[in-house]
Coordinates of C-alpha atoms and ligand atoms in Angstrom, one line a residue:
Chain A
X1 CA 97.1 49.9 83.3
X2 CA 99.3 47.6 82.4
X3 CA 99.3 43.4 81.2
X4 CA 99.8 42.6 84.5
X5 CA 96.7 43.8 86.0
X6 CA 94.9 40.9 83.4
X7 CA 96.1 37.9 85.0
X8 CA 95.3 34.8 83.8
X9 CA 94.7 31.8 86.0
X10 CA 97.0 28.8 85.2
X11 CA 97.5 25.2 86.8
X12 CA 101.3 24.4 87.5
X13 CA 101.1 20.9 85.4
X14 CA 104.6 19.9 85.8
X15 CA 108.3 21.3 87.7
X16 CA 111.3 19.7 86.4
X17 CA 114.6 19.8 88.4
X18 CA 116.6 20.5 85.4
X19 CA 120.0 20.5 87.2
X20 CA 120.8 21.4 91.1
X21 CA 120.0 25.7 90.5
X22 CA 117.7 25.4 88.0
X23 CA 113.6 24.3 87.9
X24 CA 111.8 24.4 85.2
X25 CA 108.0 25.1 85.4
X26 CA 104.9 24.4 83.1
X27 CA 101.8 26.0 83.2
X28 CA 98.4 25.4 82.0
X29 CA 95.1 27.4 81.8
X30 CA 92.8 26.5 84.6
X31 CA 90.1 25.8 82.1
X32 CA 92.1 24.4 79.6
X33 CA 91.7 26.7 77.3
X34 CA 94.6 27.7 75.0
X35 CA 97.0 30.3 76.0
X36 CA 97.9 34.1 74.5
X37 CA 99.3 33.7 71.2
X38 CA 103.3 35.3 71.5
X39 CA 106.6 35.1 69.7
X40 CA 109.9 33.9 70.6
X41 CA 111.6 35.9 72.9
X42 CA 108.7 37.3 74.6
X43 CA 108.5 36.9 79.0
X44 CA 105.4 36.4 81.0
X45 CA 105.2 38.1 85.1
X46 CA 104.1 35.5 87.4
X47 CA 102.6 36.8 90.5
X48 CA 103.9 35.0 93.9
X49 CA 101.9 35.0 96.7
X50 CA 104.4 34.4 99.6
X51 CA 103.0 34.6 103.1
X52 CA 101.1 38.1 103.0
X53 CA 104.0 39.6 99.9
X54 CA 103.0 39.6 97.2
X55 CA 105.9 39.5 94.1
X56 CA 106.0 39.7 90.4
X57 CA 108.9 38.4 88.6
X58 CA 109.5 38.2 84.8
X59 CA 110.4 35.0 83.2
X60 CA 111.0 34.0 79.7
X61 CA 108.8 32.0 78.0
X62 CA 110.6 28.6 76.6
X63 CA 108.2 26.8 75.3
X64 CA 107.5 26.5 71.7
X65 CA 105.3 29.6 70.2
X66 CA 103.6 26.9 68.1
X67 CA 102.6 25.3 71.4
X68 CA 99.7 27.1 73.2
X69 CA 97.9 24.2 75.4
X70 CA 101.0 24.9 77.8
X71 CA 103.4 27.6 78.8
X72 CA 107.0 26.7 80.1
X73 CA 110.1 29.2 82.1
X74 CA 112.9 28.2 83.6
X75 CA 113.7 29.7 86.7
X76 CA 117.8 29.8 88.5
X77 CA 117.4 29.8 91.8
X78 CA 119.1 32.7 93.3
X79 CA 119.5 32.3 97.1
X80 CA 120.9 35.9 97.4
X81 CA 118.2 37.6 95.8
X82 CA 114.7 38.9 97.0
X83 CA 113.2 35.4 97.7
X84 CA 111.1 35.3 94.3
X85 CA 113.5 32.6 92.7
X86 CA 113.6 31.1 96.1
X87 CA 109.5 30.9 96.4
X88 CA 109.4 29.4 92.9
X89 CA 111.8 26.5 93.8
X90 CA 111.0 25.8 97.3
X91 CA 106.7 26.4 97.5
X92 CA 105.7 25.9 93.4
X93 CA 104.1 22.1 93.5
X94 CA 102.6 20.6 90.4
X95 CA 98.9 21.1 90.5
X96 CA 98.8 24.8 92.7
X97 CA 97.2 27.5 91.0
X98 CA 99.1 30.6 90.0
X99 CA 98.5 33.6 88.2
X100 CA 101.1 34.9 85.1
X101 CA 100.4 37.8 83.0
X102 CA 99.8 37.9 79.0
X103 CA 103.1 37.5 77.0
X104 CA 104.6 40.7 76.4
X105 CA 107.4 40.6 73.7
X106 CA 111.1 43.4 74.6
X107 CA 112.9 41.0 72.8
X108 CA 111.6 39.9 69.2
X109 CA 113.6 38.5 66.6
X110 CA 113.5 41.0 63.4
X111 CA 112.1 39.0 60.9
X112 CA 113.8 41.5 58.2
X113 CA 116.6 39.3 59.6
X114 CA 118.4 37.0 56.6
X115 CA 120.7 35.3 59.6
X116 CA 119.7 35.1 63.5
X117 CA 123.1 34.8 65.1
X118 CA 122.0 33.9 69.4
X119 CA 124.3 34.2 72.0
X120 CA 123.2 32.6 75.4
X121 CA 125.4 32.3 79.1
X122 CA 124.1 30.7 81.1
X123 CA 119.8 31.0 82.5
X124 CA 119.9 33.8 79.2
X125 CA 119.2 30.7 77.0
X126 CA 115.4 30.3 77.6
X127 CA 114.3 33.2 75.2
X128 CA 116.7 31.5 72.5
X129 CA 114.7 28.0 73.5
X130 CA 111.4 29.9 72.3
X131 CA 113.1 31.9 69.2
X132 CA 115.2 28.9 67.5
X133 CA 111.6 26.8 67.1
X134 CA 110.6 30.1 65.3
X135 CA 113.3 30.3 63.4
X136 CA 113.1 27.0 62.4
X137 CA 109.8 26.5 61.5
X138 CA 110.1 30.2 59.1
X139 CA 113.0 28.2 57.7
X140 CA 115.8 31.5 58.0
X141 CA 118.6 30.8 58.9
X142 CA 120.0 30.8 62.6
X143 CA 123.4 30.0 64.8
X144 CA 123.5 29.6 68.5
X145 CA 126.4 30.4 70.6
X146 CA 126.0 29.1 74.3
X147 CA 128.4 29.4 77.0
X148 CA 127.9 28.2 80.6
X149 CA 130.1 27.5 83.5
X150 CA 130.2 24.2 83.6
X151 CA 128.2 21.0 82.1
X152 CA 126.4 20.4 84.6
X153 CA 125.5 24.0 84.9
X154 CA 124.4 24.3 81.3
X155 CA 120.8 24.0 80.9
X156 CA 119.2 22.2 78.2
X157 CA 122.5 21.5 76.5
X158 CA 122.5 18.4 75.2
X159 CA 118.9 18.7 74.1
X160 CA 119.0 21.6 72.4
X161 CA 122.1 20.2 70.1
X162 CA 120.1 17.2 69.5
X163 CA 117.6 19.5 68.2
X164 CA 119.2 22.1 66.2
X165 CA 122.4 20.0 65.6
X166 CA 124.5 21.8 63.6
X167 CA 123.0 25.4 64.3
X168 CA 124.4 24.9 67.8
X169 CA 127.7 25.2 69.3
X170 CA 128.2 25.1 73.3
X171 CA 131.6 26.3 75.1
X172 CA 132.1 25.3 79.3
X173 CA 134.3 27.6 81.1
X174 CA 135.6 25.0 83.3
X175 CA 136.7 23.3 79.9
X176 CA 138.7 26.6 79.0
X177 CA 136.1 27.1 76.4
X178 CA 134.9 30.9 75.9
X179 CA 133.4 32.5 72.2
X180 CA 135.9 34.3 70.4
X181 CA 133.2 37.1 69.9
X182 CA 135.6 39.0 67.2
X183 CA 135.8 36.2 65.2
X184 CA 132.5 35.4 65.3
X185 CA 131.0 38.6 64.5
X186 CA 133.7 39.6 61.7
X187 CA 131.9 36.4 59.8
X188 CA 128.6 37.0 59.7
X189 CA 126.5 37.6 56.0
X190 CA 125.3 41.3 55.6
X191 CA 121.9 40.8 56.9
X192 CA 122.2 39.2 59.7
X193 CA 120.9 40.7 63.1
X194 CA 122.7 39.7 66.4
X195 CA 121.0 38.7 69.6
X196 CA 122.3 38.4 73.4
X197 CA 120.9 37.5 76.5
X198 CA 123.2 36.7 79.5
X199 CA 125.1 38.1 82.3
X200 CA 125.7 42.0 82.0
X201 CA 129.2 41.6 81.2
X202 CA 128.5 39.4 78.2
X203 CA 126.1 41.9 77.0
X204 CA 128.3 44.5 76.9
X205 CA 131.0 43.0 75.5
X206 CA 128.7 41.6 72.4
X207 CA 127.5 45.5 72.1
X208 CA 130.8 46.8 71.8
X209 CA 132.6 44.2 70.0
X210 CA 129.8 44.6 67.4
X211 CA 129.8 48.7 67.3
X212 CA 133.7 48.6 67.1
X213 CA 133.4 46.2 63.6
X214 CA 130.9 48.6 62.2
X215 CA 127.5 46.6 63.0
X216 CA 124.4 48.9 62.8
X217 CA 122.8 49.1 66.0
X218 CA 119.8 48.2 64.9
X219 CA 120.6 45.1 64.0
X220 CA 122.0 44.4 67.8
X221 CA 119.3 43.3 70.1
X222 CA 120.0 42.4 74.0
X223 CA 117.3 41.5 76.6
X224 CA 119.1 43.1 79.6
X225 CA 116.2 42.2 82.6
X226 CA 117.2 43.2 86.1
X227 CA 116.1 41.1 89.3
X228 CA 114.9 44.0 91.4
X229 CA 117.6 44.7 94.1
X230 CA 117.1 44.3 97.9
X231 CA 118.4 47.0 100.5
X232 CA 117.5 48.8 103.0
X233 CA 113.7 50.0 103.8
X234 CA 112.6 53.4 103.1
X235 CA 109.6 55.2 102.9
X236 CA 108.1 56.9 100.3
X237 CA 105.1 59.8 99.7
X238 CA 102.6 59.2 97.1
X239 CA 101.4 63.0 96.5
X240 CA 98.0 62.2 94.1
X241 CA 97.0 59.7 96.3
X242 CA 97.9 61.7 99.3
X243 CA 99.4 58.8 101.2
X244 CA 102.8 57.1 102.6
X245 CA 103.9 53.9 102.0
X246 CA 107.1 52.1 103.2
X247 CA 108.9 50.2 100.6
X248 CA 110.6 46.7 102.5
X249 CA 113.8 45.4 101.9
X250 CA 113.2 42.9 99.9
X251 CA 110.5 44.3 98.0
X252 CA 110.4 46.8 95.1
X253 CA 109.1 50.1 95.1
X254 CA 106.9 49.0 92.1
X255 CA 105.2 46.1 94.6
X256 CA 105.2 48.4 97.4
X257 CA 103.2 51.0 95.3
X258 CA 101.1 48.8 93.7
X259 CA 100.4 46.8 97.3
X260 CA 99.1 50.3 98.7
X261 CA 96.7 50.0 95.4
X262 CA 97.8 52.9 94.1
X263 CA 97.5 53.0 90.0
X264 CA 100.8 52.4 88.1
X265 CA 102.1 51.4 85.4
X266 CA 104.3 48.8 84.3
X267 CA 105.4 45.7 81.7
X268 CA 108.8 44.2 82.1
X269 CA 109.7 44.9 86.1
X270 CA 113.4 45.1 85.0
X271 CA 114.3 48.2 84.3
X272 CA 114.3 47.6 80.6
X273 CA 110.8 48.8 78.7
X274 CA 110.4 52.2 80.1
X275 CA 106.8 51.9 81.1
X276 CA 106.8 52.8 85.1
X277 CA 109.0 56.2 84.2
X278 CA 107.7 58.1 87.4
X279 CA 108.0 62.0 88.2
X280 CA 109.8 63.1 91.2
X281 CA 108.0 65.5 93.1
X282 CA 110.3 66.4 95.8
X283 CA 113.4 64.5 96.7
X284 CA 115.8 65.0 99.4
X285 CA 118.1 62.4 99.4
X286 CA 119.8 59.6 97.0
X287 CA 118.3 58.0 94.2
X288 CA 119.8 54.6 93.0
X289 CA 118.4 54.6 89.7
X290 CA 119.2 50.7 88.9
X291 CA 117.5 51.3 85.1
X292 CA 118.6 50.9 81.9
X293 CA 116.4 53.2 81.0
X294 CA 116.8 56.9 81.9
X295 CA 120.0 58.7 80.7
X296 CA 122.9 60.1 82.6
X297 CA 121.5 63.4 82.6
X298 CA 117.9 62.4 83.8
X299 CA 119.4 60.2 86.5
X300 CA 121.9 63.5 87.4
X301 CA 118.0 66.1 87.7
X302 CA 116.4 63.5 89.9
X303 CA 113.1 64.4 88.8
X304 CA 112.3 60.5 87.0
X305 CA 112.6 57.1 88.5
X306 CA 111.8 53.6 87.7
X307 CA 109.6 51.7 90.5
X308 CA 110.2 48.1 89.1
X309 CA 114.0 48.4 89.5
X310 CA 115.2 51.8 92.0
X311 CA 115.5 52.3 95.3
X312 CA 116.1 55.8 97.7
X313 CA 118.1 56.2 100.6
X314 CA 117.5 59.9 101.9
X315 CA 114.9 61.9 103.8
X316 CA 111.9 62.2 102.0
X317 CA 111.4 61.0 98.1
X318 CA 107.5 61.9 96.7
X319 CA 106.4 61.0 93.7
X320 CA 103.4 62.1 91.3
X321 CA 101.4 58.9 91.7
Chain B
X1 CA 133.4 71.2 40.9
X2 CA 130.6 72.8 43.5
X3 CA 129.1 71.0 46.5
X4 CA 125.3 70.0 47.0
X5 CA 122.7 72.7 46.3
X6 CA 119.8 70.6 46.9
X7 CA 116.9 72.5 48.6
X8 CA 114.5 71.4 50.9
X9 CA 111.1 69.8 49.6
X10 CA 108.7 67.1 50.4
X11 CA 109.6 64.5 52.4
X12 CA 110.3 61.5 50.1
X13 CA 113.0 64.0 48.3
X14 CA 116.4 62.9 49.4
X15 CA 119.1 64.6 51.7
X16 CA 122.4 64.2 51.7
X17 CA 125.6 64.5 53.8
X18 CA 129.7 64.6 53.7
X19 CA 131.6 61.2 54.0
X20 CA 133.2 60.3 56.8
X21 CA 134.9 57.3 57.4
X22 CA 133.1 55.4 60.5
X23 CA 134.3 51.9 62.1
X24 CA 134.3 49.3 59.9
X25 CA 135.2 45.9 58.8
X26 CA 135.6 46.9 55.3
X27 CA 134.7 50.1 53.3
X28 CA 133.1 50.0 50.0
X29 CA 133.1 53.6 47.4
X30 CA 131.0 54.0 44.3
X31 CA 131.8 57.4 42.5
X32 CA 131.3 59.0 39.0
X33 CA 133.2 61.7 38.5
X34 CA 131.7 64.3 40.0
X35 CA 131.9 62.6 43.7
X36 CA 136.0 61.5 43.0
X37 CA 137.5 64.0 44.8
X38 CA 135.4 63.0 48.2
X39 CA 136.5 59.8 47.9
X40 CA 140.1 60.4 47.8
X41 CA 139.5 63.8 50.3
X42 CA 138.1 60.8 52.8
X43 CA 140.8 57.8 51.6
X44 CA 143.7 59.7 51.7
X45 CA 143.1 59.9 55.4
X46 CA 143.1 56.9 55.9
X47 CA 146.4 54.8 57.6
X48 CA 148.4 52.7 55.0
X49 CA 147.2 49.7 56.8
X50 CA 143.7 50.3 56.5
X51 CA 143.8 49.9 53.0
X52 CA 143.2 46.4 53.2
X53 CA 139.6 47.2 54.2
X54 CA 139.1 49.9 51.3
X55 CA 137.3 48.6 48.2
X56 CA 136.7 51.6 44.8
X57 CA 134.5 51.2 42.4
X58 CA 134.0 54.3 39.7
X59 CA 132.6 55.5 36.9
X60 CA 134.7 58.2 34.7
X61 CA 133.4 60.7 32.2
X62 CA 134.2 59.3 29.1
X63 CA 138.2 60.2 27.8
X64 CA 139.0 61.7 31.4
X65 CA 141.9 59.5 33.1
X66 CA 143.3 61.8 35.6
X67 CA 141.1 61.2 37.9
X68 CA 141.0 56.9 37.3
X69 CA 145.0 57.5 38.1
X70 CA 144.7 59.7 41.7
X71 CA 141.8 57.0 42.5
X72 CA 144.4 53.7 41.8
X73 CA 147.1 55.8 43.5
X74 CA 145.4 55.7 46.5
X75 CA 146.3 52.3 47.1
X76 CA 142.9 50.1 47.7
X77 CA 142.9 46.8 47.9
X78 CA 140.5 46.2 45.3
X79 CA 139.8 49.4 42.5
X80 CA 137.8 49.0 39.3
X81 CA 135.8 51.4 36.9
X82 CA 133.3 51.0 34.7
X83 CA 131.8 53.2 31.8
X84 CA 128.5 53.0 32.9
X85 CA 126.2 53.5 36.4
X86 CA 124.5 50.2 35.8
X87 CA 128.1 48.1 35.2
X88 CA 129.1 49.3 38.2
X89 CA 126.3 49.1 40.3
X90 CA 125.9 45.6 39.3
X91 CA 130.1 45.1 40.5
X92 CA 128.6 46.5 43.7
X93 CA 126.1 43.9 44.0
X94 CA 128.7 41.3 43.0
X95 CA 131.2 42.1 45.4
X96 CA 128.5 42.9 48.6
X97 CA 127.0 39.1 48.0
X98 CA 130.3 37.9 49.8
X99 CA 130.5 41.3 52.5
X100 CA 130.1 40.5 56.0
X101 CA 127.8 42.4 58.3
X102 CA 130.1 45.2 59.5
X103 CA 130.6 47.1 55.8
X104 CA 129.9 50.1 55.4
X105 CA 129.2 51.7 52.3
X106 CA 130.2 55.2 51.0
X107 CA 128.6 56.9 47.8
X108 CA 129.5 60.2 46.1
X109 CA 128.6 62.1 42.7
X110 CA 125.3 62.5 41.1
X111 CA 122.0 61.8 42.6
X112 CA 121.4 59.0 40.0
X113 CA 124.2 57.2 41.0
X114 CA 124.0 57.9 44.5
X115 CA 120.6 56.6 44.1
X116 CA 121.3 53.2 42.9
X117 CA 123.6 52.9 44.9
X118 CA 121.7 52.8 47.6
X119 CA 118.8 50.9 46.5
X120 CA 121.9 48.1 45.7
X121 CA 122.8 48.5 49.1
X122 CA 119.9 47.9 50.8
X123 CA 118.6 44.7 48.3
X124 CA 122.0 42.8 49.5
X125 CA 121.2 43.5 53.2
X126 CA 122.8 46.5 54.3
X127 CA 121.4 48.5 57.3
X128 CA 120.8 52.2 56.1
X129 CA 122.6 53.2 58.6
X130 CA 126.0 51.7 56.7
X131 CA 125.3 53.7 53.9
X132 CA 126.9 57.5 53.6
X133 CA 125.8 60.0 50.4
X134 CA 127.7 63.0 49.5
X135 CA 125.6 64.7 46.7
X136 CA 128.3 66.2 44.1
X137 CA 127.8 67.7 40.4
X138 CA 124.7 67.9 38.1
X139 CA 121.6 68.1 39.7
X140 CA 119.8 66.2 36.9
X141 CA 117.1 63.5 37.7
X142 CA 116.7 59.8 36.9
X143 CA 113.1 59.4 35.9
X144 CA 110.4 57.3 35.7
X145 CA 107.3 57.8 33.4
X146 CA 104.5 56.4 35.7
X147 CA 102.8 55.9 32.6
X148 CA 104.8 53.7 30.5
X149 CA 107.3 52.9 33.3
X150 CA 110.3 53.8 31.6
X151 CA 113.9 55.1 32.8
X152 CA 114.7 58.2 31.8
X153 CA 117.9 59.1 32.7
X154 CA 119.9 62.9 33.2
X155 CA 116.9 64.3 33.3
X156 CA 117.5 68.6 33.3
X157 CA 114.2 69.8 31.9
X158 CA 110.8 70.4 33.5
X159 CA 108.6 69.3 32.1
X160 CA 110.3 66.8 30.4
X161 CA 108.7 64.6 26.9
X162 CA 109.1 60.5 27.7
X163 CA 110.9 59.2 24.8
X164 CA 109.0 56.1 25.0
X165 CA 105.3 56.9 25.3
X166 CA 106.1 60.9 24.4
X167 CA 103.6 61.9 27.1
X168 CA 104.9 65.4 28.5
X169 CA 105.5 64.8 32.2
X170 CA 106.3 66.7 35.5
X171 CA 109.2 66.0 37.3
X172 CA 108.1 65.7 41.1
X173 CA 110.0 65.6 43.9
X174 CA 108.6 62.1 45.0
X175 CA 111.2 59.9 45.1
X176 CA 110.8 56.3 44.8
X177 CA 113.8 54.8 46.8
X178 CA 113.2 51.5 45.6
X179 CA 113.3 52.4 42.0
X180 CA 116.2 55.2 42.7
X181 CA 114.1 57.7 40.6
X182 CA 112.0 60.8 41.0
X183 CA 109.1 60.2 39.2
X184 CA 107.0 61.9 36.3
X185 CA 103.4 62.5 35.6
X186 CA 102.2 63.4 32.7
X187 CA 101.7 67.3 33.0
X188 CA 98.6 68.2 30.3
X189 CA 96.3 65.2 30.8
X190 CA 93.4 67.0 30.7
X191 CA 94.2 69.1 27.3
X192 CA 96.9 67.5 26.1
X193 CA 96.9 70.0 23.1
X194 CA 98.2 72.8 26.1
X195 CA 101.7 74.3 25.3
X196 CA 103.7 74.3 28.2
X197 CA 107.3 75.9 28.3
X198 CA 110.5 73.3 28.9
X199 CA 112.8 74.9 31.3
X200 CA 116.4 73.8 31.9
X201 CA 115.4 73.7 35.8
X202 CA 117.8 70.8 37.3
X203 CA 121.6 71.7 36.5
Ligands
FES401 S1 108.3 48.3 84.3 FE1 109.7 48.3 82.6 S2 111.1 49.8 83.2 FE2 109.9 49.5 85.0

């Protein structure tokens, strides 16, 4: 069981080229009635059908949590990837049907919270979009920090410091612009609970910057999704079910399993939340465990994986399912 | 001066550990006597530069100074001591309104103090995960009379009589971390004629 196997059926009621990589999408219920109640931060799994594949991507949801008539993601087109951004960009026409999941939340702000401090690069600003209309309408507190490549890479911009005004600041690297993260968290009231979503890099060096001043880590919160990773096809054993599947390049063992209707479990599809921790059963061969999820020493007995994000390269891999 | 003897108990009862200086943006102390020398053991550690970061607050037993001068000798930026808990408890809160996330805390002596210290801690924001107890001295108990509601501190007896509402109470180990205080019901409410022996129990 998981949210994804509720899907609700939604009306694409508007794509906007926001800039030349990135679309953004708006969905309504097919009925018209309202939409899951969620909070800022949370991601919805949109189900592509693409010529006979069927894919399952998670996006943020950017749309105001006070607004429930419509749903809105943005999604960067990433021509390298497995084809999901592509599909969105390329086949996603106002007025198709789709299916998206109910919101499910990995990265909620901490309401304890007396400051929300956000730092964005780059596509990592949608959750923010979502959280900062929370934040404002609770009336605590809250600081953006948004970096981008360039302007015309930087999504929403503009709009959002016409919004939030002061609470924003924006920095281009083609400007020379970067955040001096030491400064910025050596400033910050006791209280306040830091927030990143970006580009792995940036991620980390927010984490450590932040553990090396002494910040407690619960008060540092990252939203770390993978896009699941092409390579090369291999085949897999499904022992309960007593049958084998063959996992394609561009598709993830999670799909593949779930394509051979097999019973699984899942939520984020990146690696991050933990729920599709499988067993190994027998495994001869590598694993590339592409998580953030199991530990070094799990990955190291190669008896767990994670279907939404790992692959195999090997002679035989069978798992409990 | 001996180190903690605190047994185990229920779970709202308190543990503590040893100080240890973690990363930090600045460090904040609150002693009474009893917890001095782990603050300096810890300080004295420390690199001369860091002691731009190190802030002392502490309370002396009243006529000792030999202690006041080995804390002010140890070179903080900021050192101040109070006669009371409460006076510098309050300082704490003072100086934590202007601390930046990043502070860590460090407390040492009795349980009272440590107490309050912590409860401080936590209403100006800190995580409790930037706060560090070492348990040092008397094991006596702040108090309060769930009857009446009132304070009572250095608590060594069980039972022990409330001076405000002289009800004769129990000292439990439920601990109210909000209030800092282990808390006392009254002990002969059904026959409160009943002679019960007081007991020097928490040294
Ligand atoms: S579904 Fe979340 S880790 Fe795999």
């Amino acid at each position: 069981m998981s949210a994804s196997d509720h899907l609700i059926p939604v009306v694409v009621s508007n794509v906007v080229e926001v800039n030349p990589i990135i679309k953004r999408f708006e969905f309504r219920h097919v009925n018209g009635d309202e939409l899951p109640a969620f909070s800022g931060g949370a991601h919805i799994v949109v189900e592509m059908l693409d010529d006979g594949t069927k894919r399952k991507n998670p996006y943020s949801l950017m749309s105001s949590p006070f607004e429930r008539d419509q749903y809105a993601i943005s999604v960067r087109r990433d021509d390298t990837g497995r084809g999901g951004s592509k599909f969105m960009h390329e086949q996603v026409q106002p007025g198709m049907q789709m299916k998206i999941s109910a919101p499910v939340n990995l990265f909620a702000l901490d309401l304890r919270a007396r400051k929300h401090l956000m730092i964005a690069g780059g596509i990592g600003i949608t959750p923010f979009i979502a959280q900062m209309a929370q934040a404002d309408k609770l009336g605590v507190p809250f600081e953006l920090h948004y970096a981008a490549r360039s302007v015309s890479q930087a999504a929403y911009m503009d709009s959002l410091a016409d919004r939030f005004g002061d609470h924003v600041s924006c920095y281009c690297d083609d400007q020379g612009e970067g955040i001096d993260l030491e400064m910025l968290l050596s400033n910050q009231p006791l209280g306040t609970h830091v927030y990143v979503c970006g580009p792995k890099g940036m991620i980390e060096r927010v984490v450590e910057t932040a553990t090396n001043l002494g910040w407690p880590a619960a008060h540092v919160h990252f939203e770390h999704f993978l896009a699941p990773p092409v390579g090369e096809p291999f085949d897999v054993h499904l022992a309960k079910a007593g049958i084998d599947i063959t996992v394609g390049a561009e598709q993830s063992l999670l799909e593949a399993v779930e394509a051979s209707g097999t019973p699984i479990n899942c939520m984020c599809r990146g690696g991050a939340c933990g729920q599709c921790e499988t067993v190994v059963v027998a495994c001869d061969g590598d694993i590339m465990h592409n998580d953030h999820w199991l530990d070094e020493e799990q990955r190291a007995s190669r008896q767990r994986i994670m279907p939404c994000v790992s692959r195999f390269r090997g002679k035989r891999l069978e798992l409990d399912l | 001066m001996s180190e903690s003897l605190i047994e185990e108990s229920i779970l709202s009862r308190p543990t503590y550990g040893t100080l240890k200086i973690v990363p930090g943006l600045a460090h904040y102390f609150l002693a009474d006597a009893s917890g001095a020398e782990c603050v300096i053991r810890v300080v004295q550690e420390l690199p001369r530069d860091m002691m731009e970061k190190v802030h002392i607050l502490y309370v002396p037993t009243p006529g000792e100074a030999a202690l006041i001068t080995s804390l002010y000798a140890l070179g903080a930026k900021r050192f101040e001591h109070f006669p009371t808990i409460e006076e510098a408890v309050s300082k704490l809160g003072d100086w934590l309104s202007d601390a930046k996330m990043g502070t860590q805390l460090y407390l040492a002596g009795t349980e009272g103090l440590v107490g309050q210290g912590v409860a401080k801690g936590e209403a100006c924001g800190l995580d409790h995960t930037a706060v560090q107890c070492e348990h040092r001295g008397s094991l006596a108990r702040r108090v309060q009379c769930v009857h009446c509601k009132t304070m009572i501190e250095n608590v060594t007896t069980q039972p022990v009589k409330c001076p405000s509402c002289d009800l004769l109470l129990l000292v439990r180990d439920h601990y109210s971390r909000r209030l800092a205080a282990f808390q006392g019901v009254c002990i002969n409410a059904e026959d409160p004629s009943e002679e019960i022996e007081i007991k020097e129990v928490f040294k």
